[in-house]
PDB file of C-alpha atoms in Angstrom:
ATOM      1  CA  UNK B 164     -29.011 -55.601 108.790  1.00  0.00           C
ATOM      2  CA  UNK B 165     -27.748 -51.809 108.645  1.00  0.00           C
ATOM      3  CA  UNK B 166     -28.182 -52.612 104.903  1.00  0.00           C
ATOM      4  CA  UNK B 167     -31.423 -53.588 105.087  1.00  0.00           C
ATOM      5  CA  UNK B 168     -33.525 -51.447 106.996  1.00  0.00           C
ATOM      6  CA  UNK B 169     -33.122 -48.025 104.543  1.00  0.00           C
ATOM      7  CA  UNK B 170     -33.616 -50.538 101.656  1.00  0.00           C
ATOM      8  CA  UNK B 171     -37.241 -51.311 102.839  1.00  0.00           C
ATOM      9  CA  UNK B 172     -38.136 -48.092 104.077  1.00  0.00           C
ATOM     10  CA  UNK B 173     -37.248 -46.954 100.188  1.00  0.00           C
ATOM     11  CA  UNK B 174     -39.428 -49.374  99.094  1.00  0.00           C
ATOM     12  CA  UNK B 175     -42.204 -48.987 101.859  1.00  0.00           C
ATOM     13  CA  UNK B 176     -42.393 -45.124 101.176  1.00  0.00           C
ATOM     14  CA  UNK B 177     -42.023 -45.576  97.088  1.00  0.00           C
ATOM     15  CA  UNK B 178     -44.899 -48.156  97.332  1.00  0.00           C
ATOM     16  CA  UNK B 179     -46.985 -45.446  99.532  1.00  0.00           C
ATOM     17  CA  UNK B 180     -46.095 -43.113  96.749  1.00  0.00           C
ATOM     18  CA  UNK B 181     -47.456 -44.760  93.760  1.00  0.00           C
ATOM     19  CA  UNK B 182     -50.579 -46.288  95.533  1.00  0.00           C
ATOM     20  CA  UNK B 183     -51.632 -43.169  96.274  1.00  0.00           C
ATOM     21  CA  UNK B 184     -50.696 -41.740  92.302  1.00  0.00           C
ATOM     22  CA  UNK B 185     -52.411 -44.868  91.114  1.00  0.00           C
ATOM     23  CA  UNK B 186     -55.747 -44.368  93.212  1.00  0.00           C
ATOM     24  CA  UNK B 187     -55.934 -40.730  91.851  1.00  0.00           C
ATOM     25  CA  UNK B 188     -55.707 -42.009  88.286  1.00  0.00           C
ATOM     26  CA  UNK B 189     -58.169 -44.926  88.324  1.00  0.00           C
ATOM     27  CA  UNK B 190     -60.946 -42.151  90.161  1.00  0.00           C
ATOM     28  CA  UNK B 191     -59.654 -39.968  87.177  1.00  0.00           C
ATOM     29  CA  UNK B 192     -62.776 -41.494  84.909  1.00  0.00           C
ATOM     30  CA  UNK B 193     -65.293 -41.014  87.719  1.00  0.00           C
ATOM     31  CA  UNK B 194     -64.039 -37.254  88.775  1.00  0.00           C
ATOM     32  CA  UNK B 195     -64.451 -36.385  84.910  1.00  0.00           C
ATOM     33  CA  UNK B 196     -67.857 -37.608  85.228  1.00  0.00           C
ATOM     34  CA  UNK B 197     -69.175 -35.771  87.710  1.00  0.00           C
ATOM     35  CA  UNK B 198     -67.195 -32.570  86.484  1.00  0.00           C
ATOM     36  CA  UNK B 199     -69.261 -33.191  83.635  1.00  0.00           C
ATOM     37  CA  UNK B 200     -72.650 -33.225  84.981  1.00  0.00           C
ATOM     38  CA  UNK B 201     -71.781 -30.187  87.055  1.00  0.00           C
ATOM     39  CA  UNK B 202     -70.738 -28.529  84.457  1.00  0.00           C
ATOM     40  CA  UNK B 203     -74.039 -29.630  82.814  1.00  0.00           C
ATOM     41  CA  UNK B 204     -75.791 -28.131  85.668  1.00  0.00           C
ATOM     42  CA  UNK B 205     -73.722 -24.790  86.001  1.00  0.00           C
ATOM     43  CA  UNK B 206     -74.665 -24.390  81.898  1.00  0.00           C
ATOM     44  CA  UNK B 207     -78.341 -25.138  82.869  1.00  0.00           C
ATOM     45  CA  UNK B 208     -78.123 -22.031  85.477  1.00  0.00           C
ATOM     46  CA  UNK B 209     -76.702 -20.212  83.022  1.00  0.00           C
ATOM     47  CA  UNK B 210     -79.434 -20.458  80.519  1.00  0.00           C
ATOM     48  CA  UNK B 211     -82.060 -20.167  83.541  1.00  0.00           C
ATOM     49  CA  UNK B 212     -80.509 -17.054  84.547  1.00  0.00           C
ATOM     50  CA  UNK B 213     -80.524 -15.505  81.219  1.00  0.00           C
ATOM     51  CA  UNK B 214     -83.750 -16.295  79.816  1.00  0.00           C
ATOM     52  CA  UNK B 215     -84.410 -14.077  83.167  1.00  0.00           C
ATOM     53  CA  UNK B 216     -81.980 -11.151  82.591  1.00  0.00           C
ATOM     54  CA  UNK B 217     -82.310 -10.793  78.976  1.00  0.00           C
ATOM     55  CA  UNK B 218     -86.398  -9.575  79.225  1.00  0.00           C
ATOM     56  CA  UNK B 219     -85.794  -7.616  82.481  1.00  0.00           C
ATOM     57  CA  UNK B 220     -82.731  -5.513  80.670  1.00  0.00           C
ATOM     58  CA  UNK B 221     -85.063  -4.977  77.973  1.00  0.00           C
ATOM     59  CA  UNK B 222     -87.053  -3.264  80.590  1.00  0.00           C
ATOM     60  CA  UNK B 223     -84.249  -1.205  81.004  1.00  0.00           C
ATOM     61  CA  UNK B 224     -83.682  -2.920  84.913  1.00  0.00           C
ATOM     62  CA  UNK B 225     -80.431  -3.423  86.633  1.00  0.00           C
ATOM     63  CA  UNK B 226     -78.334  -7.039  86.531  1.00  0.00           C
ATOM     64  CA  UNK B 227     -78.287  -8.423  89.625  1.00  0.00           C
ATOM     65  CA  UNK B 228     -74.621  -8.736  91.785  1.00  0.00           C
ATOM     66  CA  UNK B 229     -75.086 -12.876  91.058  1.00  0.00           C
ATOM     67  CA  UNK B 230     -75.438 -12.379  87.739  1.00  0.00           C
ATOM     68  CA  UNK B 231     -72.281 -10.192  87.155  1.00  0.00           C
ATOM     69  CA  UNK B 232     -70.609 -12.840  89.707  1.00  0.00           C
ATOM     70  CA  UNK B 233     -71.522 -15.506  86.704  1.00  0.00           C
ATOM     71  CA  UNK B 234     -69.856 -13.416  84.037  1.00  0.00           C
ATOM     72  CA  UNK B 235     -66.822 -13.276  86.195  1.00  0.00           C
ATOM     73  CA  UNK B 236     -66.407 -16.616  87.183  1.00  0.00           C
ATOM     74  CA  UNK B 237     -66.379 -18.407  83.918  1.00  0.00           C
ATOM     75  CA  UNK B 238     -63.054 -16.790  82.675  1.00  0.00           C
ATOM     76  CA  UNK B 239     -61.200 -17.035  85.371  1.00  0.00           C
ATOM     77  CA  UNK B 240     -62.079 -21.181  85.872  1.00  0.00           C
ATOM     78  CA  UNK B 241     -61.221 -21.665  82.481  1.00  0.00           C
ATOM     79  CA  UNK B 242     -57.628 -19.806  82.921  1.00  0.00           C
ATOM     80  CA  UNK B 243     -57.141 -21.512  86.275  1.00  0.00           C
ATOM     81  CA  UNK B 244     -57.785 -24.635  84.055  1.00  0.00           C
ATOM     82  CA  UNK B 245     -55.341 -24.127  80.995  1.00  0.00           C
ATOM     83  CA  UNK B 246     -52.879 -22.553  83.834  1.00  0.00           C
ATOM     84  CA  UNK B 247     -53.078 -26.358  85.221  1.00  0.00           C
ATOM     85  CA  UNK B 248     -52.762 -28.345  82.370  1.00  0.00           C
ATOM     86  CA  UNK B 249     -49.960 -26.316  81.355  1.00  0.00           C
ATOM     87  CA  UNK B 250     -47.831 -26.092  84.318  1.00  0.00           C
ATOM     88  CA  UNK B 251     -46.617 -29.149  86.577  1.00  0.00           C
ATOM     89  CA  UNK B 252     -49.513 -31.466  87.580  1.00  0.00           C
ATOM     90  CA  UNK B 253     -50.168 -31.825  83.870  1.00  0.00           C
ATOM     91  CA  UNK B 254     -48.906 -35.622  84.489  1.00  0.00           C
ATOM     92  CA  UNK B 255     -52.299 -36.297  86.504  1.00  0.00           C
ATOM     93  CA  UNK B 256     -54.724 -35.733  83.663  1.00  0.00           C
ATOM     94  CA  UNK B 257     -54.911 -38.237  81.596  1.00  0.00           C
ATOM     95  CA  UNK B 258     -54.476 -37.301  77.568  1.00  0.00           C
ATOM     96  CA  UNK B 259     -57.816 -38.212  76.144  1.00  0.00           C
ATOM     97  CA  UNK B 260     -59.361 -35.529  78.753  1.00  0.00           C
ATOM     98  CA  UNK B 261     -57.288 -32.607  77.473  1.00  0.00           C
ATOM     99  CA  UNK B 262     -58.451 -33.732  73.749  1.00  0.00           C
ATOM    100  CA  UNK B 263     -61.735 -34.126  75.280  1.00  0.00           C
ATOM    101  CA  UNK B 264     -61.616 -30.909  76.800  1.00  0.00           C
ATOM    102  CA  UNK B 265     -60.272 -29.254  73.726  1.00  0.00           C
ATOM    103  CA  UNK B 266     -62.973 -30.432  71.949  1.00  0.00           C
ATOM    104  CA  UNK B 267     -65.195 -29.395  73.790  1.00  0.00           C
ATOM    105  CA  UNK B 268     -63.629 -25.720  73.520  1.00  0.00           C
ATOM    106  CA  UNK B 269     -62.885 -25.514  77.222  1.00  0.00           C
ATOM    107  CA  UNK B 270     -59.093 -25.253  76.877  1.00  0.00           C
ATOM    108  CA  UNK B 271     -56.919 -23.767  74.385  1.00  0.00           C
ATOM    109  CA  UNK B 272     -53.366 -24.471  73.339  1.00  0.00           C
TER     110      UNK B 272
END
């Protein structure tokens, strides 16, 4: 019985373990998804925004703090992102979204 009882609690806490591994990677599809369409969305702003500030810099007016927020943001998402899929949790992302992602330009190596 002293045996036993450590045996199952390996097993009980491994099992715990790779559920929760395996739940992230079958949402894996659906997160992708939806960081698509955000993305899709955030690009959509982004073309809004400067079909706005292109004219109004022609008349010689000042970029708004949101708009220089924009032009900041992008480059430091996409280094967060190559920082992640080169460093550790590189074993959650499933291959065919890197080549995905790759493709699409977003990430670089």
């Amino acid at each position: 019985m002293e045996l036993v009882s450590p045996i199952i609690e390996i097993v009980t806490r491994l099992v715990n373990w790779s559920t929760k591994h395996l739940n992230y990677l079958r949402a894996l599809d659906t997160n992708f998804e939806k960081l698509e369409e955000e993305m899709a969305q955030l690009n959509e702003h982004k073309s809004d925004l400067n079909n706005k500030v292109i004219p109004e810099e022609a008349r010689l007016k000042k970029r708004t703090n949101q708009v220089d927020g924009c032009r900041e943001w992008k480059p430091k998402k996409i280094r967060w992102l190559n920082s992640y899929l080169k460093g550790d949790n590189f074993f959650r992302i499933d291959a065919s979204v890197v080549v995905i992602l790759r493709t699409a330009g977003v990430v670089t190596s």
